[in-house]
Structure formats: C-alpha cells, structure tokens
Short mmCIF file of C-alpha atoms in Angstrom, two decimals:
data_model
loop_
_atom_site.label_atom_id
_atom_site.label_comp_id
_atom_site.label_asym_id
_atom_site.label_seq_id
_atom_site.Cartn_x
_atom_site.Cartn_y
_atom_site.Cartn_z
CA MET A 8 0.00 0.00 0.00
CA ASP A 9 1.56 3.22 -1.13
CA GLY A 10 -1.28 5.61 -0.42
CA SER A 11 -0.72 7.44 -3.68
CA GLY A 12 -4.35 8.37 -4.07
CA SER A 13 -5.30 11.65 -5.69
CA PHE A 14 -6.33 14.61 -3.56
CA PRO A 15 -9.99 14.64 -2.54
CA SER A 16 -12.11 17.55 -3.71
CA PHE A 17 -12.19 19.41 -0.40
CA ALA A 18 -8.38 19.38 -0.23
CA VAL A 19 -8.06 20.97 -3.67
CA LEU A 20 -11.10 23.06 -4.53
CA ARG A 21 -11.28 26.43 -2.80
CA ASP A 22 -14.50 27.90 -4.24
CA GLU A 23 -16.89 26.01 -1.98
CA ASP A 24 -17.53 26.05 1.74
CA VAL A 25 -15.05 23.64 3.35
CA LEU A 26 -17.18 22.71 6.34
CA ALA A 27 -20.20 21.98 4.13
CA ARG A 28 -18.17 19.58 2.00
CA VAL A 29 -16.57 17.88 5.01
CA ARG A 30 -19.86 17.47 6.86
CA ASP A 31 -21.41 15.91 3.78
CA ALA A 32 -18.50 13.45 3.53
CA MET A 33 -18.76 12.59 7.22
CA SER A 34 -22.50 11.93 7.05
CA ARG A 35 -22.01 9.50 4.16
CA LYS A 36 -18.79 7.77 5.18
CA PHE A 37 -18.91 7.92 8.99
CA HIS A 38 -22.60 7.26 9.52
CA HIS A 39 -21.80 4.87 12.38
CA PHE A 40 -20.09 7.67 14.34
CA LEU A 41 -21.63 9.42 17.31
CA PRO A 42 -22.64 12.99 16.37
CA VAL A 43 -19.96 14.53 18.61
CA ALA A 44 -17.26 12.42 16.96
CA ARG A 45 -18.46 13.19 13.45
CA HIS A 46 -18.67 16.95 14.09
CA SER A 47 -15.28 17.03 15.84
CA LEU A 48 -13.57 15.30 12.92
CA SER A 49 -15.31 17.57 10.42
CA ALA A 50 -14.21 20.66 12.34
CA LEU A 51 -10.62 19.41 12.62
CA VAL A 52 -10.35 18.77 8.87
CA GLY A 53 -11.95 22.13 8.13
CA PHE A 54 -9.44 23.88 10.39
CA CYS A 55 -6.49 22.14 8.75
CA ASP A 56 -7.83 22.96 5.31
CA GLY A 57 -8.01 26.62 6.28
CA VAL A 58 -4.41 26.61 7.49
CA GLN A 59 -3.30 25.16 4.15
CA GLN A 60 -4.91 28.07 2.34
CA LEU A 61 -3.35 30.69 4.60
CA PHE A 62 0.13 29.16 4.76
CA PRO A 63 1.01 27.24 1.57
CA ALA A 64 3.93 24.88 2.14
CA SER A 65 7.23 25.06 0.36
CA ARG A 66 8.53 21.91 -1.35
CA PRO A 67 8.50 19.25 1.41
CA SER A 68 10.83 16.71 -0.25
CA GLY A 69 14.29 16.74 -1.73
CA VAL A 70 13.99 13.37 -3.49
CA VAL A 71 10.59 13.39 -5.24
CA GLU A 72 8.63 16.10 -6.99
CA SER A 73 5.71 15.91 -4.57
CA LEU A 74 4.70 13.71 -1.65
CA THR A 75 1.65 11.48 -1.86
CA THR A 76 -0.83 11.58 1.00
CA TRP A 77 0.45 8.23 2.24
CA GLU A 78 4.06 9.43 2.20
CA ARG A 79 3.14 12.52 4.18
CA PHE A 80 1.51 10.29 6.79
CA LEU A 81 4.52 7.97 6.93
CA SER A 82 6.93 10.91 7.26
CA THR A 83 5.32 11.87 10.57
CA GLU A 84 5.58 8.33 11.95
CA PRO A 85 8.69 6.98 13.76
CA ARG A 86 10.75 4.33 11.95
CA ALA A 87 9.61 1.66 14.40
CA ARG A 88 6.03 2.19 13.13
CA ARG A 89 6.95 2.31 9.44
CA ILE A 90 8.71 -1.03 9.27
CA MET A 91 7.20 -3.91 7.30
CA MET A 92 8.78 -7.33 7.14
CA THR A 93 8.91 -10.68 5.38
CA VAL A 94 9.80 -14.06 6.89
CA GLN A 95 10.87 -17.00 4.72
CA PRO A 96 11.55 -20.37 6.43
CA LEU A 97 14.43 -21.28 4.13
CA GLY A 98 16.80 -23.05 6.51
CA VAL A 99 19.66 -20.66 5.68
CA GLU A 100 23.16 -21.86 6.51
CA THR A 101 24.58 -19.27 8.92
CA ALA A 102 28.06 -20.71 9.58
CA GLY A 103 30.67 -18.00 9.26
CA GLY A 104 28.13 -15.43 8.12
CA ALA A 105 28.68 -16.51 4.51
CA TRP A 106 25.07 -15.68 3.63
CA ALA A 107 25.63 -11.92 3.96
CA ALA A 108 27.75 -11.41 0.82
CA PRO A 109 25.35 -13.04 -1.69
CA LEU A 110 22.44 -11.22 -0.05
CA LEU A 111 24.12 -7.83 -0.36
CA ALA A 112 25.21 -8.55 -3.94
CA ARG A 113 21.62 -9.36 -4.95
CA VAL A 114 20.19 -6.33 -3.10
CA ALA A 115 22.72 -4.03 -4.79
CA ARG A 116 21.87 -5.38 -8.25
CA TRP A 117 18.15 -4.96 -7.59
CA HIS A 118 18.75 -1.42 -6.31
CA ARG A 119 20.64 -0.54 -9.49
CA ASP A 120 18.34 -2.27 -11.98
CA SER A 121 15.02 -1.08 -10.52
CA ARG A 122 15.75 2.64 -10.68
CA GLY A 123 12.87 4.66 -12.03
CA ARG A 124 10.50 1.69 -12.18
CA ARG A 125 8.36 2.60 -9.16
CA HIS A 126 6.37 5.74 -8.59
CA ASN A 127 7.89 7.95 -5.88
CA GLN A 128 10.08 5.12 -4.55
CA PRO A 129 13.73 6.01 -5.20
CA THR A 130 16.22 3.87 -3.30
CA ASP A 131 19.13 6.26 -3.90
CA VAL A 132 18.32 7.60 -0.44
CA TRP A 133 19.11 7.21 3.22
CA VAL A 134 16.63 7.80 6.05
CA ALA A 135 17.05 10.79 8.39
CA GLY A 136 15.60 11.35 11.84
CA LEU A 137 13.61 14.26 13.21
CA GLY A 138 16.46 16.73 12.79
CA ARG A 139 16.08 16.74 9.01
CA GLU A 140 15.17 19.57 6.69
CA GLY A 141 11.69 19.32 5.22
CA LEU A 142 8.94 16.82 5.93
CA ASP A 143 10.33 13.89 3.94
CA ALA A 144 12.67 11.64 5.95
CA ARG A 145 14.30 10.36 2.75
CA GLN A 146 17.54 12.14 1.97
CA PRO A 147 19.42 11.95 -1.35
CA VAL A 148 22.72 10.06 -1.32
CA SER A 149 25.89 11.98 -2.13
CA ASP A 150 27.03 9.37 -4.66
CA ASP A 151 24.46 7.34 -6.62
CA THR A 152 27.09 5.05 -8.13
CA VAL A 153 27.40 3.14 -4.83
CA LEU A 154 25.21 1.44 -2.25
CA THR A 155 26.30 2.02 1.35
CA VAL A 156 25.94 -1.10 3.52
CA ALA A 157 26.70 -2.02 7.12
CA LEU A 158 27.53 -5.43 8.55
CA THR A 159 27.45 -6.05 12.29
CA HIS A 160 30.76 -7.28 13.71
CA PRO A 161 30.89 -9.99 16.43
CA GLU A 162 33.28 -7.91 18.54
CA GLY A 163 31.24 -4.73 18.26
CA GLY A 164 30.79 -1.99 15.72
CA PHE A 165 30.02 -2.32 12.03
CA ARG A 166 31.87 -2.88 8.82
CA VAL A 167 30.56 0.01 6.71
CA ALA A 168 31.37 -0.15 3.01
CA ARG A 169 30.36 1.40 -0.29
CA LEU A 170 29.54 -1.20 -2.94
CA ARG A 171 30.17 0.09 -6.44
CA LEU A 172 27.22 -0.68 -8.70
CA GLU A 173 29.24 -2.38 -11.43
CA ASP A 174 28.81 -6.02 -12.41
CA ALA A 175 32.38 -6.96 -11.57
CA GLU A 176 31.99 -5.50 -8.07
CA LEU A 177 28.67 -7.19 -7.34
CA THR A 178 29.63 -10.86 -7.18
CA PRO A 179 29.44 -12.51 -3.74
CA ASP A 180 33.24 -12.91 -3.66
CA ALA A 181 33.82 -9.26 -4.59
CA VAL A 182 31.35 -8.06 -1.97
CA ALA A 183 32.95 -10.25 0.70
CA ALA A 184 36.38 -8.88 -0.18
CA THR A 185 35.11 -5.30 0.00
CA LEU A 186 33.64 -5.88 3.44
CA GLU A 187 36.83 -7.54 4.70
CA SER A 188 38.91 -4.61 3.50
CA VAL A 189 37.29 -2.14 5.92
CA ALA A 190 37.88 -2.02 9.65
CA PRO A 191 34.96 -2.12 12.11
CA CYS A 192 33.83 1.28 13.33
CA SER A 193 30.98 2.86 15.21
CA LEU A 194 28.06 4.48 13.41
CA ALA A 195 29.12 7.86 14.79
CA GLU A 196 32.53 7.41 13.15
CA ALA A 197 30.85 6.37 9.90
CA ARG A 198 28.66 9.48 9.92
CA ARG A 199 31.69 11.68 10.48
CA ASP A 200 33.14 10.14 7.32
CA GLY A 201 29.93 10.93 5.44
CA LEU A 202 28.67 7.33 5.43
CA HIS A 203 24.95 6.71 5.92
CA PRO A 204 24.19 2.97 5.62
CA GLN A 205 21.19 2.18 3.42
CA VAL A 206 21.22 -1.55 4.16
CA VAL A 207 22.20 -3.25 7.42
CA VAL A 208 22.87 -6.99 7.76
CA ASP A 209 22.92 -8.37 11.30
CA VAL A 210 25.26 -11.36 11.00
CA ALA A 211 26.34 -10.98 14.63
CA GLY A 212 22.80 -11.44 15.92
CA ARG A 213 22.62 -8.16 17.82
CA GLY A 214 18.90 -7.79 17.26
CA ASN A 215 16.42 -10.44 18.34
CA SER A 216 14.14 -9.73 15.37
CA ALA A 217 14.20 -8.13 11.96
CA TRP A 218 12.51 -5.17 13.62
CA THR A 219 15.33 -4.51 16.08
CA SER A 220 18.09 -5.44 13.63
CA HIS A 221 16.77 -2.84 11.19
CA LEU A 222 16.80 -0.19 13.90
CA LEU A 223 20.47 -0.82 14.76
CA THR A 224 21.27 1.94 12.27
CA SER A 225 19.39 5.20 12.01
CA SER A 226 19.56 5.57 8.24
CA ALA A 227 18.83 2.16 6.66
CA TRP A 228 15.76 1.35 4.56
CA LEU A 229 16.45 -2.40 4.63
CA GLY A 230 17.55 -4.68 7.45
CA ALA A 231 18.32 -8.41 7.24
CA ARG A 232 18.94 -11.19 9.71
CA VAL A 233 18.71 -14.98 9.87
CA ASP A 234 17.21 -16.55 12.97
CA ALA A 235 19.88 -18.79 14.46
CA THR A 236 17.36 -21.39 15.61
CA THR A 237 15.02 -21.71 12.64
CA GLY A 238 17.27 -20.55 9.80
CA SER A 239 14.46 -18.29 8.59
CA LEU A 240 15.39 -15.23 6.59
CA GLU A 241 13.87 -12.07 8.07
CA LEU A 242 13.89 -8.85 6.06
CA ALA A 243 12.62 -5.51 7.37
CA PHE A 244 11.78 -2.59 5.07
CA ASP A 245 11.02 1.07 5.66
CA HIS A 246 7.54 1.56 4.25
CA LEU A 247 8.33 5.17 3.38
CA VAL A 248 10.95 3.97 0.89
CA MET A 249 9.28 0.85 -0.50
CA ASP A 250 5.74 -0.45 -0.92
CA GLY A 251 4.47 -4.00 -0.48
CA SER A 252 5.03 -5.11 -4.07
CA ALA A 253 8.66 -3.93 -4.00
CA MET A 254 9.13 -5.69 -0.65
CA MET A 255 7.81 -8.97 -2.04
CA GLU A 256 9.85 -8.73 -5.24
CA LEU A 257 13.13 -8.14 -3.43
CA SER A 258 12.41 -10.79 -0.79
CA ARG A 259 11.90 -13.48 -3.44
CA LEU A 260 15.03 -12.46 -5.35
CA VAL A 261 17.22 -12.58 -2.24
CA ALA A 262 15.92 -16.01 -1.21
CA ASP A 263 17.20 -17.59 -4.43
CA VAL A 264 20.88 -16.89 -3.73
CA LEU A 265 21.32 -17.87 -0.07
CA PRO A 266 23.12 -21.04 1.08
CA ARG A 267 20.83 -23.65 2.66
CA ARG A 268 21.19 -26.20 5.41
CA ALA A 269 20.84 -29.86 4.58
CA GLY A 270 17.26 -31.09 4.70
CA SER A 271 13.99 -29.28 4.13
CA ALA A 272 12.91 -26.23 6.11
CA GLU A 273 9.42 -25.99 7.53
CA ALA A 274 7.58 -23.09 9.13
CA GLY A 275 6.78 -23.61 12.78
CA GLU A 276 3.84 -22.17 14.67
CA TRP A 277 5.88 -19.10 15.61
CA LEU A 278 7.60 -17.63 12.57
CA THR A 279 10.05 -15.51 14.56
CA GLY A 280 12.40 -16.44 17.39
CA PRO A 281 11.51 -16.75 21.07
CA ALA A 282 13.10 -13.38 21.97
CA ASP A 283 11.20 -11.38 19.34
CA PRO A 284 9.38 -8.49 21.09
CA THR A 285 6.77 -8.42 18.30
CA PRO A 286 6.23 -12.13 17.58
CA LEU A 287 4.69 -13.36 14.34
CA LEU A 288 2.20 -16.25 14.56
CA ARG A 289 1.32 -18.46 11.59
CA VAL A 290 -2.37 -18.66 10.66
CA GLU A 291 -3.92 -21.40 8.52
CA LEU A 292 -6.62 -20.33 6.05
CA PRO A 293 -8.70 -22.64 3.82
CA GLU A 294 -8.47 -22.32 0.05
CA ARG A 295 -12.16 -21.54 -0.47
CA LEU A 296 -12.25 -18.57 1.91
CA ASP A 297 -12.99 -15.25 0.18
CA PHE A 298 -11.65 -11.89 1.31
CA ARG A 299 -14.88 -10.28 2.50
CA ASN A 300 -15.67 -13.25 4.75
CA LEU A 301 -12.12 -13.15 6.10
CA ALA A 302 -12.67 -9.48 6.99
CA CYS A 303 -15.84 -10.30 8.94
CA ALA A 304 -14.18 -13.24 10.68
CA THR A 305 -11.21 -11.07 11.67
CA LEU A 306 -13.38 -8.38 13.25
CA THR A 307 -15.47 -10.93 15.16
CA ALA A 308 -12.34 -12.72 16.43
CA LEU A 309 -10.80 -9.40 17.47
CA GLU A 310 -13.87 -8.38 19.45
CA ARG A 311 -14.08 -11.71 21.26
CA SER A 312 -10.37 -12.10 22.02
CA GLY A 313 -9.95 -8.41 22.89
CA ALA A 314 -12.88 -8.03 25.26
CA GLY A 315 -11.94 -5.50 27.93
CA LEU A 316 -8.71 -4.55 26.12
CA LEU A 317 -9.88 -2.31 23.28
CA ARG A 318 -10.74 1.31 23.99
CA SER A 319 -13.45 1.46 21.33
CA GLN A 320 -16.93 -0.03 21.58
CA ASN A 321 -16.90 -0.55 17.82
CA PRO A 322 -13.45 -1.72 16.64
CA THR A 323 -12.39 -0.62 13.17
CA MET A 324 -10.26 -2.44 10.62
CA LEU A 325 -8.18 -0.80 7.89
CA VAL A 326 -7.98 -2.59 4.53
CA PRO A 327 -5.72 -1.54 1.63
CA VAL A 328 -7.65 -1.61 -1.66
CA LEU A 329 -6.28 -1.56 -5.20
CA PRO A 330 -8.60 0.35 -7.56
CA ASP A 331 -9.82 -1.25 -10.76
CA ALA A 332 -7.40 -0.58 -13.60
CA PRO A 333 -6.22 -2.39 -16.74
CA THR A 334 -3.05 -4.38 -16.18
CA ASP A 335 -1.19 -2.22 -18.69
CA VAL A 336 -1.75 0.98 -16.69
CA GLU A 337 1.53 2.36 -15.37
CA ARG A 338 2.29 1.82 -11.69
CA ALA A 339 2.12 5.56 -11.02
CA TRP A 340 -1.61 5.47 -11.70
CA ARG A 341 -2.50 2.29 -9.85
CA ARG A 342 -3.47 4.13 -6.69
CA ILE A 343 -3.87 2.17 -3.47
CA ARG A 344 -6.61 3.36 -1.13
CA ILE A 345 -7.51 2.49 2.45
CA ALA A 346 -10.98 1.24 3.39
CA VAL A 347 -12.29 1.65 6.95
CA VAL A 348 -14.44 -1.31 7.99
CA PRO A 349 -16.30 -1.07 11.35
CA ALA A 350 -17.21 -4.18 13.33
CA ARG A 351 -20.83 -3.02 13.53
CA THR A 352 -23.08 -0.70 11.56
CA ARG A 353 -26.49 0.70 12.49
CA ASP A 354 -27.96 -2.60 11.26
CA GLY A 355 -25.85 -4.71 13.62
CA GLU A 356 -22.75 -6.85 13.03
CA ILE A 357 -21.22 -6.07 9.66
CA SER A 358 -21.99 -8.57 6.90
CA PRO A 359 -19.87 -9.81 3.99
CA ASP A 360 -22.11 -7.88 1.57
CA GLN A 361 -21.54 -4.66 3.54
CA VAL A 362 -17.79 -5.27 3.53
CA ALA A 363 -17.91 -5.78 -0.24
CA ASP A 364 -19.85 -2.53 -0.61
CA ILE A 365 -17.28 -0.58 1.47
CA LEU A 366 -14.41 -2.04 -0.54
CA GLU A 367 -16.12 -1.25 -3.82
CA ARG A 368 -16.95 2.33 -2.83
CA THR A 369 -13.38 2.84 -1.65
CA ARG A 370 -12.08 1.38 -4.91
CA GLY A 371 -14.21 3.75 -6.95
CA GLU A 372 -14.52 6.93 -4.88
CA GLY A 373 -11.39 6.93 -2.76
CA GLY A 374 -10.96 5.95 0.86
CA VAL A 375 -12.14 7.80 3.94
CA LEU A 376 -8.59 8.07 5.24
CA GLU A 377 -7.49 9.48 1.90
CA ASP A 378 -9.99 12.32 2.38
CA ILE A 379 -8.80 13.07 5.89
CA PHE A 380 -5.08 12.40 5.56
CA SER A 381 -4.60 14.69 2.55
CA THR A 382 -5.65 17.61 4.75
CA LEU A 383 -4.52 16.52 8.22
CA TYR A 384 -1.04 15.57 7.00
CA SER A 385 -0.44 18.75 5.03
CA PRO A 386 3.18 19.96 4.87
CA SER A 387 1.77 23.34 5.99
CA LEU A 388 1.03 21.89 9.43
CA PRO A 389 3.46 20.86 12.19
CA TRP A 390 4.48 17.21 11.80
CA TRP A 391 3.43 16.47 15.40
CA LEU A 392 -0.17 17.69 15.00
CA PRO A 393 -1.72 14.47 13.59
CA SER A 394 -0.08 12.30 16.23
CA MET A 395 -1.13 14.63 19.05
CA THR A 396 -4.67 14.75 17.68
CA THR A 397 -4.96 10.98 17.42
CA HIS A 398 -3.68 10.44 20.97
CA GLY A 399 -5.91 13.21 22.33
CA PHE A 400 -9.00 11.74 20.72
CA ALA A 401 -8.06 8.22 21.87
CA PHE A 402 -8.24 9.21 25.53
CA THR A 403 -11.39 11.35 25.25
CA PRO A 404 -14.73 9.56 25.77
CA GLY A 405 -17.04 10.17 22.82
CA LEU A 406 -14.15 10.91 20.47
CA ARG A 407 -12.44 7.53 20.54
CA GLN A 408 -14.26 6.58 17.35
CA VAL A 409 -12.22 9.24 15.56
CA ALA A 410 -8.88 7.85 16.76
CA THR A 411 -9.99 4.31 15.97
CA ALA A 412 -10.95 5.31 12.43
CA LEU A 413 -7.61 7.04 11.90
CA ALA A 414 -5.45 4.27 13.37
CA GLY A 415 -7.67 1.17 13.38
CA ASN A 416 -7.75 -1.73 15.83
CA ALA A 417 -6.84 -4.15 13.04
CA LEU A 418 -5.19 -4.19 9.67
CA LEU A 419 -6.04 -6.78 7.03
CA SER A 420 -3.67 -6.78 4.08
CA LYS A 421 -3.26 -9.17 1.16
CA ILE A 422 -0.56 -9.44 -1.50
CA THR A 423 -1.29 -11.70 -4.48
CA LEU A 424 1.35 -13.65 -6.42
CA GLU A 425 0.36 -15.50 -9.59
CA VAL A 426 2.10 -18.66 -10.82
CA GLU A 427 1.82 -20.56 -14.09
CA ASP A 428 0.26 -23.88 -13.10
CA GLU A 429 -0.73 -26.17 -10.24
CA ALA A 430 2.72 -27.74 -10.08
CA ALA A 431 4.27 -24.31 -9.51
CA LEU A 432 1.55 -23.57 -6.96
CA ALA A 433 2.38 -26.70 -4.97
CA ALA A 434 6.12 -26.01 -5.16
CA ARG A 435 5.92 -22.36 -4.11
CA ALA A 436 7.99 -21.80 -0.98
CA PRO A 437 6.14 -20.05 1.85
CA ILE A 438 6.65 -16.31 2.24
CA TYR A 439 4.97 -14.50 5.11
CA PHE A 440 4.77 -10.76 5.61
CA ASN A 441 3.54 -8.26 8.15
CA THR A 442 3.28 -4.53 8.24
CA MET A 443 2.21 -1.56 10.37
CA ARG A 444 0.37 -2.46 13.57
CA PRO A 445 -2.44 -0.49 15.26
CA LEU A 446 -1.49 2.30 17.67
CA PRO A 447 -1.33 1.27 21.34
CA ALA A 448 -3.14 4.56 22.10
CA VAL A 449 -6.36 3.12 20.65
CA GLY A 450 -5.91 -0.10 22.61
CA GLY A 451 -3.58 -1.80 20.18
CA GLY A 452 -4.81 -4.62 17.99
CA VAL A 453 -3.73 -7.09 15.35
CA SER A 454 -2.23 -6.98 11.89
CA LEU A 455 -3.26 -9.99 9.79
CA CYS A 456 -1.33 -10.17 6.53
CA VAL A 457 -1.96 -12.76 3.84
CA THR A 458 0.22 -13.81 0.91
CA GLU A 459 -2.16 -15.27 -1.68
CA VAL A 460 -0.53 -17.48 -4.31
CA LEU A 461 -2.85 -18.47 -7.14
CA CYS A 462 -2.95 -20.08 -10.55
CA ARG A 463 -5.70 -20.11 -13.15
CA THR A 464 -6.88 -23.49 -14.41
CA ARG A 465 -9.70 -24.67 -16.67
CA GLN A 466 -11.67 -25.63 -13.58
CA GLY A 467 -11.22 -22.22 -11.97
CA VAL A 468 -8.71 -20.51 -9.69
CA ARG A 469 -6.61 -22.55 -7.27
CA LYS A 470 -5.07 -20.82 -4.26
CA ARG A 471 -2.67 -21.20 -1.37
CA PHE A 472 -2.53 -18.80 1.57
CA PHE A 473 0.47 -17.97 3.75
CA ALA A 474 -0.94 -15.88 6.58
CA ALA A 475 0.59 -14.46 9.74
CA VAL A 476 -0.64 -12.24 12.57
CA ALA A 477 1.26 -9.85 14.84
CA GLY A 478 -0.01 -7.40 17.41
CA SER A 479 0.53 -4.15 19.25
CA GLY A 480 -0.30 -2.99 22.75
CA PRO A 481 -1.65 -5.94 24.79
CA PHE A 482 -1.68 -8.06 21.63
CA THR A 483 2.10 -8.30 21.57
CA VAL A 484 1.75 -10.96 24.28
CA ARG A 485 1.93 -14.41 22.73
CA GLU A 486 -1.08 -15.69 24.65
CA ARG A 487 -3.22 -12.90 23.18
CA LEU A 488 -2.19 -13.75 19.64
CA VAL A 489 -2.93 -17.43 20.25
CA ALA A 490 -6.34 -16.46 21.68
CA PHE A 491 -7.08 -14.35 18.61
CA ARG A 492 -6.14 -17.21 16.30
CA ALA A 493 -8.28 -19.61 18.33
CA GLU A 494 -11.29 -17.29 17.90
CA LEU A 495 -10.53 -16.77 14.22
CA ALA A 496 -10.41 -20.46 13.27
CA PRO A 497 -14.12 -21.35 13.87
CA GLN A 498 -15.24 -18.03 12.33
CA VAL A 499 -13.25 -18.76 9.20
CA LEU A 500 -14.51 -22.35 9.03
CA ARG A 501 -18.15 -21.28 9.43
CA ARG A 502 -17.89 -18.58 6.78
CA THR A 503 -16.02 -20.82 4.35
CA ARG A 504 -18.86 -23.32 4.47
CA GLN A 505 -21.35 -20.54 3.73
CA SER A 506 -19.28 -19.29 0.79
CA PRO A 507 -17.81 -22.22 -1.15
CA SER A 508 -16.58 -20.15 -4.10
CA SER A 509 -14.17 -17.27 -4.04
CA SER A 510 -15.72 -14.01 -5.11
CA ARG A 511 -12.80 -11.68 -4.56
#
C-alpha cells in the first residue's frame, strides 16, 4: 500500500464552503459515528484545510517532486512504526556469516536495476531522523554510483562499506572482499566520514528480530537477519521507501541466492524467534475462503479475544484496496486506497455484503482516510499535529471513534502472487509478511497479513494462503495472539462453508 491516491475535492477546490463539503462526507462515510465524533472530525479537517490556504507549504521533499498523501503520513511516523517485514523459512546456513555477501550482492543489483521503475520510490536515499530539513525523511545520497551497507561485527561496531554498482563489483566474492577490507567502526565514526548505511545486515545477531536489527542503524531502509534457531530469513523494510510489491519482489530475489542447510525447512507455529518483542504467529486459512468473509471473521475474532482490552466499543479495521485498472496501466496510476471497515453498523454486526460494498466504494470513490489524511497531514502543518490529535481523541470519551478510524484496531492486508500452473503452486515456498500495527493509544490490535498465491486453471482458480498475525499494545503478548487465532479459526470455518466459491 503506497497511499498514492489523488487529492480529494475538499483538499483541492477552494471555491466552496469547506465545512459543508466535510460534513457531507462525514455523514455519508462515517454514519456509524456518534454525532460529537463526526462533528469534531469535520471541524478538525476544516481547520487544517483553512491553514493550508493561509500558509502554503514550500517543497517538502528533496527526493521526489511531490509527496503522496500516504508518504506525508509515513513521514510523521517513527521508523519503528513504518517497518514492514517478510519471513521466509528457508533453513539458511549461517556458519561464518557466509550468507551476507550473496544477499548484499543481490540487493545491490536490484537497487541498481530497478531505478525509475516505481512511482515515488527512489532507493538512492538514506533515512534521516527528526532533525532533518523538510517533511520527507528520505535524503538523497551523495554518490548514486554506490550502495552504502553495514555489517554487524561480532566484537562490536560495524563494517561500513560502499559497494560500487558495477557487475564486476557485485559478485558474492567481490562483496565479501570489499567488506573484509574495511575495519569495524561505530556508526558515529561512519557518519563523520559521510557514510549513511542504506542496508544493514545483522550477521552478529545483535537484534532479536528483523525489527530490532533494522533499527540498529538510524539511516537504513532495509535490514536483514537470519534466525539462528530456525534458519528463517527475516527482512525488514522502511515503508516510506518501499511499498508492499517492491518488498515482495526483493524478498523473493534474495531467497534464491542464499546457502541452505541440509534437509527441508518448515515453518513452525511461531515464525520468529523466542526473543522477538513483536512475535509473528502463523495462521492457517482454507483455500475456499474469500476476502470479504475473512474481513468479517477477523473483526469478530478481534472483538471476542480483545474483550476489555480495546478502547473502542466498535473496533475498526483498515484494509488496503487496489482500484480497478487495466493491467497495462503504469504503476504511477494504480493508486492504493484504504478502506475503513467497522465491526458493527447501524444494522448490527457487519456482513460480507456490507464489507464488499465498502471495498467497492473505496475502490471507486477513494478511501475515507485518503480524504482526511490529505488535509490533516499537510506539509503546511506541524508534523506532530496528527499524532497529538490521534492520541488526544483516543483518551477522550465520545471521540475515541475518531482515533480508531484514523489508526484502526486491526489491519487486514493481502498481496497476491500468480504462478503458471498447479505444479508451480504446490512447489511455491512459503513467504509471510507483516506490516504496520495499530497504535497502542487506541488499545492496540492485530495486523493480519496474507500472501495469496494463485494459478488459473480450466476448472477455476486454485489458491494457497500464507498468513501471519502480529499485534501491538496488549496483543504483543503471545497468549493474546494465540487467543485471537483460536477465535478466528471457527469463524473462518463457518464462513467458508457458507461461501464455497471465491468471489474476490
């Protein structure tokens, strides 16, 4: 999900009354809100829209021509919130850290060969902290003929090197020699030398998850580690720099070049190691389950397993939606939008047909969050305003619905991979992913992410699902995730029986 939706009318047009337009949008799209919540959100968006008119922003980015709404939102979030990850139970051979060189060689080649292919996603950047100039955390590199990488050293520090983006320099042996030629140093020393690592590989096992390994450096947009126990490859990506399709593409390319242990690798119940502070739990889904029924099952399971934990009386789930477009439309125009799906409407518990209607309206008209975020996350406004607003609403009775709609108590995301035939479908190695989790301020929640692998046959579409759930707030506790999965299983089974054919 890249959030590159176009600006909504009330964020662009200036010849109509802002509050009238916003109130109309709220009455149609937030009809399940309490009046005080709906009016408060309308007033907030109207205020922010007025500030934009009075104080137009200068160019907020030094790496792209203009920021999408989604990028403006991500730029205000800390790196720990922006990280998305993939886990592949490959059984990687970790002896001597020999896996690092082929991984870095493949990443560098992908970085070089994919330039200009993705809308607003340059990788000739490093990631800055809050002391940066402008809203965009992405900063241009000083030399785009190299990729700066960092390798953790067992005795402390990092080997920080610049890999030249030439074929002769991007073989595993050449990369290993380059890394060996530099002495370990601290990141502060590297910064003084003008080095800002873009990729960090944790061969020394400093972090206990891809999350923490990625955060070992302050500037990287990719972090990699291999779990010593399972041999699973864990990759963490900065969502501001890459979207889900780029993440999946690079993850699959890297997996092909790594050395493997003898014997087959299998995914266990827990996809990440025992010390992971944000554990990832495998979830089994039946082939005949369709997406709208999965959405309903997820909300029901969240309500039942989160009783007494969630701050909202009506939990909300965020769902990325890809608008209808011909396959030959350029990526820049395939705009991802975010649907907001409440657990209950005025008619009671939300139904699969109502979920389908929300997804379809979002696909055609644009998402509710797109309307709000384009104004609330304006470069004209202080970067801290949206976060302060969300937290303030979360702790105010009557306004919690606003915070829940902005942040969600659940995220349901799906990435689809298509293969040629049933043999390729059966042979496809598992790849699990997870992305941004709900804010603890709204009570936390779960992020259920599904890799759908499908093939088209004469009898119809055959599918395999690789699904995983992670949590935030109280749902980071393993017992809570297991409880959620236990509630999800019968809901999924019941809804699969009611809907034997996939409709989405």
